[in-house]
PDB file of C-alpha atoms in Angstrom:
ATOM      1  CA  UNK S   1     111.326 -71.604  25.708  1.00 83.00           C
ATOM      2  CA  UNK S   2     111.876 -68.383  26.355  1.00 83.00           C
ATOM      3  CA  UNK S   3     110.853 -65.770  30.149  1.00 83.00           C
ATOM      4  CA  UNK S   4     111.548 -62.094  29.741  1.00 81.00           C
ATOM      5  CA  UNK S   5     112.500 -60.392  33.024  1.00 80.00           C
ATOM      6  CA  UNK S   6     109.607 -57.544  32.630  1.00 79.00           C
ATOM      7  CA  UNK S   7     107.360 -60.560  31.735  1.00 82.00           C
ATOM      8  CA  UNK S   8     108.112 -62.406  34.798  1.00 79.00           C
ATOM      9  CA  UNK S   9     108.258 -59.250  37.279  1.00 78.00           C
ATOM     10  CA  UNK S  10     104.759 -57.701  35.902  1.00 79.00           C
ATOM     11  CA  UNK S  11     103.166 -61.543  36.199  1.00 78.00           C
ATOM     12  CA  UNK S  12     100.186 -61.346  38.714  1.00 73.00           C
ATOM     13  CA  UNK S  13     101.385 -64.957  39.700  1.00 77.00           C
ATOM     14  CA  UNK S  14     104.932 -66.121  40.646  1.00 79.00           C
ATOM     15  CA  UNK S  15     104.428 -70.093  39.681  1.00 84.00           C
ATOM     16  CA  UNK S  16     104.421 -70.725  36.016  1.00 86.00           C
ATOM     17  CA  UNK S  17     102.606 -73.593  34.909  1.00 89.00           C
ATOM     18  CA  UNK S  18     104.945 -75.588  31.620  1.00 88.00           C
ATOM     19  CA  UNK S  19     103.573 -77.629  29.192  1.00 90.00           C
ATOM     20  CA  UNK S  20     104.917 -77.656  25.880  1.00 89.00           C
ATOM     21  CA  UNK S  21     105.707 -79.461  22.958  1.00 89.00           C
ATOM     22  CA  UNK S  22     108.822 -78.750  21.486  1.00 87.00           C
ATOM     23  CA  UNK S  23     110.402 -78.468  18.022  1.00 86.00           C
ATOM     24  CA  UNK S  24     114.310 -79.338  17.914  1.00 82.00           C
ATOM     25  CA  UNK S  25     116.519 -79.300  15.198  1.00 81.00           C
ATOM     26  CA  UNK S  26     119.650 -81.609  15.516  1.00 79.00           C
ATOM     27  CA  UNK S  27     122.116 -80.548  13.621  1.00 80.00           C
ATOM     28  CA  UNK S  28     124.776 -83.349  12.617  1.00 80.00           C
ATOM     29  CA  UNK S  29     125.552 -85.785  15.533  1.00 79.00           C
ATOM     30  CA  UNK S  30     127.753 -89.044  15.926  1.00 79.00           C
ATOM     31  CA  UNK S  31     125.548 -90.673  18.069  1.00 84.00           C
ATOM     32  CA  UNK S  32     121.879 -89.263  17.203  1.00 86.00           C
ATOM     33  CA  UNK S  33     120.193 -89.446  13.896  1.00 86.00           C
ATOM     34  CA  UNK S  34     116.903 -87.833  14.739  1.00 87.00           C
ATOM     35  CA  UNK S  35     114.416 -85.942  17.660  1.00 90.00           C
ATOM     36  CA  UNK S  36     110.328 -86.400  17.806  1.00 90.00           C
ATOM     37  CA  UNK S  37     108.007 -85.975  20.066  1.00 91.00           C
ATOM     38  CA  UNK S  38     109.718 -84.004  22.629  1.00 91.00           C
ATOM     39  CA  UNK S  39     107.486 -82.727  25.590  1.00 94.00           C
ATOM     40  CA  UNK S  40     108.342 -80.461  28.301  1.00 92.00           C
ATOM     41  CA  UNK S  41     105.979 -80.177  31.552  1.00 92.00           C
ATOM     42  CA  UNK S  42     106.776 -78.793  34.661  1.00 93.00           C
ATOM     43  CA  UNK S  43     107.103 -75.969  36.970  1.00 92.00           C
ATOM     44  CA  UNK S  44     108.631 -73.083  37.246  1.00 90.00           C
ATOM     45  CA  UNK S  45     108.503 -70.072  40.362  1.00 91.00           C
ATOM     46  CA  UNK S  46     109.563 -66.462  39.871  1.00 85.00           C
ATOM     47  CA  UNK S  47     110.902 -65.102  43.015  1.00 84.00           C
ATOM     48  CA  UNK S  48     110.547 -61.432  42.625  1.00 80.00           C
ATOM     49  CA  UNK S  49     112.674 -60.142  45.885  1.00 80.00           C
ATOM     50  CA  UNK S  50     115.843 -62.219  44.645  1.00 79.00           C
ATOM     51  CA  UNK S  51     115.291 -62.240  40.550  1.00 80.00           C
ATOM     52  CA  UNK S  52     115.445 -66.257  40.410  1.00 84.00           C
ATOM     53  CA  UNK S  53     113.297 -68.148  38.336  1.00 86.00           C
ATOM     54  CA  UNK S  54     113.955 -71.610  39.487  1.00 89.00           C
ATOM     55  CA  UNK S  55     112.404 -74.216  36.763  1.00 91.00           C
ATOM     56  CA  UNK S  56     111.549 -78.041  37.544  1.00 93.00           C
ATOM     57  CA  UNK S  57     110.757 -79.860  34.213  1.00 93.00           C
ATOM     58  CA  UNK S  58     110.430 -83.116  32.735  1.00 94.00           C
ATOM     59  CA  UNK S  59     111.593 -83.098  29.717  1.00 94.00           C
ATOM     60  CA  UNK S  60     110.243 -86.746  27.711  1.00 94.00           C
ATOM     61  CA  UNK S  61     110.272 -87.979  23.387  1.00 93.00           C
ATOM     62  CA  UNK S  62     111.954 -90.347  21.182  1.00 93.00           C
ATOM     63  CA  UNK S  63     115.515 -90.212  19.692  1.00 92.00           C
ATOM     64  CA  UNK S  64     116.505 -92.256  16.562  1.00 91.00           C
ATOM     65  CA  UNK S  65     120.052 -93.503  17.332  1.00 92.00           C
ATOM     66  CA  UNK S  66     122.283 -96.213  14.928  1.00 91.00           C
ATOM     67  CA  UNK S  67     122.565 -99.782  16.269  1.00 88.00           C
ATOM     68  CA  UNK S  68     125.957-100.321  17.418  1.00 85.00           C
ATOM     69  CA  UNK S  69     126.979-102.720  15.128  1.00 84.00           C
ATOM     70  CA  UNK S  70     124.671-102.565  11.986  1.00 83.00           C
ATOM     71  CA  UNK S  71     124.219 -98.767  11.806  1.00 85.00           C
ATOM     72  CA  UNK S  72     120.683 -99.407  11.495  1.00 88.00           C
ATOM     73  CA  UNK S  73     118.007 -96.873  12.706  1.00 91.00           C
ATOM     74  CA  UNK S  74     116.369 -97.545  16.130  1.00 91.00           C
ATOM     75  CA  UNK S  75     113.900 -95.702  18.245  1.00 92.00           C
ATOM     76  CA  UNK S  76     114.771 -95.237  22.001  1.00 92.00           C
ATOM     77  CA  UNK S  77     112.331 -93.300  24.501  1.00 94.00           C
ATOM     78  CA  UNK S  78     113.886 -90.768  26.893  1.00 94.00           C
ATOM     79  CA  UNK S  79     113.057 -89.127  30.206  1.00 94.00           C
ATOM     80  CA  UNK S  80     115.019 -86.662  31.647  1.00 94.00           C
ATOM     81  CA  UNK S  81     114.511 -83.931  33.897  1.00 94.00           C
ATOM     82  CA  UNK S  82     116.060 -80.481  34.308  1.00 91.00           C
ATOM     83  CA  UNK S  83     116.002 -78.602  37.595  1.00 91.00           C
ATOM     84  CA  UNK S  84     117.975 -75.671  37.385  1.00 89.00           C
ATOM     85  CA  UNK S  85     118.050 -72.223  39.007  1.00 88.00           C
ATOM     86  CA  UNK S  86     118.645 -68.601  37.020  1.00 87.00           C
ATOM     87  CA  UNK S  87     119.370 -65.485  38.910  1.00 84.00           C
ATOM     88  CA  UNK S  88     119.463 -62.218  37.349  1.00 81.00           C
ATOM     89  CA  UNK S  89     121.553 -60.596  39.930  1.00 79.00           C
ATOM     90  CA  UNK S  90     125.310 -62.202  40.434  1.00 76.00           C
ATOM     91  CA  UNK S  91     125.088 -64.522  42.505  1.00 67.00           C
ATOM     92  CA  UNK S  92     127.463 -65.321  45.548  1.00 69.00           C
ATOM     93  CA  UNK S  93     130.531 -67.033  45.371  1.00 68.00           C
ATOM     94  CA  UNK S  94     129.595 -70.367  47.150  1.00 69.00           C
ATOM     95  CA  UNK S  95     126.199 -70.178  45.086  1.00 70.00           C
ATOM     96  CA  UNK S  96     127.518 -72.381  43.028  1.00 71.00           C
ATOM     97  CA  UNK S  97     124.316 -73.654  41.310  1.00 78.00           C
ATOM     98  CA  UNK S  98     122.840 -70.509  40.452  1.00 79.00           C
ATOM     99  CA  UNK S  99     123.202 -69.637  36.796  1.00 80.00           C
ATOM    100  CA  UNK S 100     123.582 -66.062  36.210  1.00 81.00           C
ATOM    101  CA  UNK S 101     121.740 -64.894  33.275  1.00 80.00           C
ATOM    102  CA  UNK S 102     122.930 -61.057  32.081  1.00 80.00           C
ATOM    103  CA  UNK S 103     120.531 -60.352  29.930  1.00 82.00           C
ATOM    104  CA  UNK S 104     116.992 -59.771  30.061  1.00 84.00           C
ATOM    105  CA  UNK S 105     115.844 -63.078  28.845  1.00 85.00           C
ATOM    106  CA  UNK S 106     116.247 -66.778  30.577  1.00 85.00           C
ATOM    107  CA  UNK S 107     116.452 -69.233  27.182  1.00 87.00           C
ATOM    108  CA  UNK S 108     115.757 -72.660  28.286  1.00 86.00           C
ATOM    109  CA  UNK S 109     116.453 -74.205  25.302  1.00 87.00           C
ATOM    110  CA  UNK S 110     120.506 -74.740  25.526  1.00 88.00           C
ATOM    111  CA  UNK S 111     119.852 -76.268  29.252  1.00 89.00           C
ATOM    112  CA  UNK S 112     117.105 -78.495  27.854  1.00 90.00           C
ATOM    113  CA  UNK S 113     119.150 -79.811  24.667  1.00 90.00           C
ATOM    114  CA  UNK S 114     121.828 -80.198  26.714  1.00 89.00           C
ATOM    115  CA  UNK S 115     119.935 -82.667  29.046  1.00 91.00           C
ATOM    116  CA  UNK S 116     118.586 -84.564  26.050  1.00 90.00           C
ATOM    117  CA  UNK S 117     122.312 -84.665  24.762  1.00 89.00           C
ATOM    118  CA  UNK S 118     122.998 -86.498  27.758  1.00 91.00           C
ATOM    119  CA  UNK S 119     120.662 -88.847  27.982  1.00 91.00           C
ATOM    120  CA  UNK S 120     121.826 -90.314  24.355  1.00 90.00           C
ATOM    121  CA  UNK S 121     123.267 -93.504  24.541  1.00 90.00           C
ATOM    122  CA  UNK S 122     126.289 -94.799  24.384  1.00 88.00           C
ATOM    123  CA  UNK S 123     125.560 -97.568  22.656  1.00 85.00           C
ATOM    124  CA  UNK S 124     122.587 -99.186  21.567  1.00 86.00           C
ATOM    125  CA  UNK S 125     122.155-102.799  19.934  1.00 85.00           C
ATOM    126  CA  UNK S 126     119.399-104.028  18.023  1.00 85.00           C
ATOM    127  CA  UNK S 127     117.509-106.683  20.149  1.00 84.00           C
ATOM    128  CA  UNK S 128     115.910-107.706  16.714  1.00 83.00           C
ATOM    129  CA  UNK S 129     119.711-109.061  15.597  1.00 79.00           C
ATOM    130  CA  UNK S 130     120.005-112.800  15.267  1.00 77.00           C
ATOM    131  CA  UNK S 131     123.436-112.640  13.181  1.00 78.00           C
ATOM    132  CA  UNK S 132     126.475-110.851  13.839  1.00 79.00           C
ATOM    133  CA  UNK S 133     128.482-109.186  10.566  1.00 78.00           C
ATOM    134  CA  UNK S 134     131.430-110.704   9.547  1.00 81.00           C
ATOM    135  CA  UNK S 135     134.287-110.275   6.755  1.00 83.00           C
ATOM    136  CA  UNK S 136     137.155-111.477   5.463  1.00 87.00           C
ATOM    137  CA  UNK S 137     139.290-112.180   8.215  1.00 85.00           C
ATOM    138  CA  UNK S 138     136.620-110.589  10.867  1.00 86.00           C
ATOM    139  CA  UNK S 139     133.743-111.031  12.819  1.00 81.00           C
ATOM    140  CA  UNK S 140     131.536-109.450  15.401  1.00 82.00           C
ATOM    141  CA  UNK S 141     130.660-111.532  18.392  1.00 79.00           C
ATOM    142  CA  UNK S 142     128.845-111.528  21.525  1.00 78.00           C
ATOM    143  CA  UNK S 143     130.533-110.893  24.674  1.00 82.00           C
ATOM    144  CA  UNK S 144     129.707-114.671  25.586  1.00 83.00           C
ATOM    145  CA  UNK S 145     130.971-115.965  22.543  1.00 81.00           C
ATOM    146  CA  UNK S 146     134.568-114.081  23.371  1.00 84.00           C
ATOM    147  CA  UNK S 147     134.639-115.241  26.985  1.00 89.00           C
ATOM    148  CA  UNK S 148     133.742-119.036  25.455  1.00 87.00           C
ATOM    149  CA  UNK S 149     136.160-118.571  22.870  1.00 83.00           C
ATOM    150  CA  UNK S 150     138.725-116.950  25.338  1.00 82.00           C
ATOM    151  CA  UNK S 151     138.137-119.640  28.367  1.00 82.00           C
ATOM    152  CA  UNK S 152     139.279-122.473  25.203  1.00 80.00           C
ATOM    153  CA  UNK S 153     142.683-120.605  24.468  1.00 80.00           C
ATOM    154  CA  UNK S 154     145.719-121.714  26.018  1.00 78.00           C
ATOM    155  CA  UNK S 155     148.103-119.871  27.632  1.00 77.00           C
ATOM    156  CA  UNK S 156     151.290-119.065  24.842  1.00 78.00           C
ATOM    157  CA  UNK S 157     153.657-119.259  27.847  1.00 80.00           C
ATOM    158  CA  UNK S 158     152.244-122.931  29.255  1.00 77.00           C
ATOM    159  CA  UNK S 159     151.871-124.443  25.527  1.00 76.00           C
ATOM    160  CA  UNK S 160     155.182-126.008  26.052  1.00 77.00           C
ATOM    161  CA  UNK S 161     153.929-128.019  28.566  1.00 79.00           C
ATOM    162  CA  UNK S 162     151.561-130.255  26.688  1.00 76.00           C
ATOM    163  CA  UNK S 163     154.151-131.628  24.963  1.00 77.00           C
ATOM    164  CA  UNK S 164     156.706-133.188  28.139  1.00 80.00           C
ATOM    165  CA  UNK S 165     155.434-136.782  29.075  1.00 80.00           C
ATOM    166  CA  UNK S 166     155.283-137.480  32.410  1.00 79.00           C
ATOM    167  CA  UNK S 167     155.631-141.214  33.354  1.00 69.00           C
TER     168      UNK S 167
END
């Protein structure tokens, strides 16, 4: 998604109505297998006196990210939105949030895969899984099943004292 200076100065309106479905390619990723459906809609306003397009989208699809544990394929729905501001004069120093674009063309696209990036996460366990994987001499368990398992352990330091007798 792409504005072009001359575009957006020679525009007989200043608000830009966005509504787009959009095509991105994911290129290897650790924690992302896939991208679909991905729809941007939104705002965004031109202001011609300071050369800011300021652009308010939400940015929604589906991401296809491995199960935590079994590696298997799941879908997980996203929303994120992206409210940013581009300036193509420099900006002061304390305008901080103002992105300062040098050439002649605002590309949205880094800013919005970089927002869907974000919102991929961390981890993400099959609510379908009944049994954990296990191995020879391992095994994946639930967080309960540690803290059980954990709470039943005794102490290497106090083990001593099972064994005096106290009449």
């Amino acid at each position: 998604m792409k504005f072009l200076r001359f575009e957006l100065e020679q525009s007989a309106s200043t608000n830009i109505e966005i509504d787009e479905d959009l095509e991105i390619e994911l290129e290897e990723h650790p924690r992302c297998n896939d991208l679909k459906d991905i729809h941007a809609g939104g705002y965004a306003y031109y202001d011609r006196h300071d050369g800011r397009l300021t652009v308010d989208i939400d940015i929604s699809g589906e991401m296809i990210v491995p199960c935590a544990i079994t590696l298997k394929p799941l879908s997980h729905l996203f929303n994120v939105r992206l409210n940013e501001v581009f300036s193509f004069y420099e900006p002061d120093e304390e305008d901080e949030e103002t992105i300062y674009v040098q050439d002649e063309e605002i590309d949205l696209d880094p800013y919005i895969f970089g927002a869907i990036l974000a919102e991929i996460p961390l981890k993400l366990i099959d609510p379908e899984l009944t049994e954990y994987p296990k191995g020879d001499g391992w095994l994946v368990m639930s967080e309960e099943d540690y803290l059980e398992e954990k709470s039943r352990e005794i102490d290497p330091r106090l083990a001593k004292l099972k064994d005096i007798e106290i009449d």
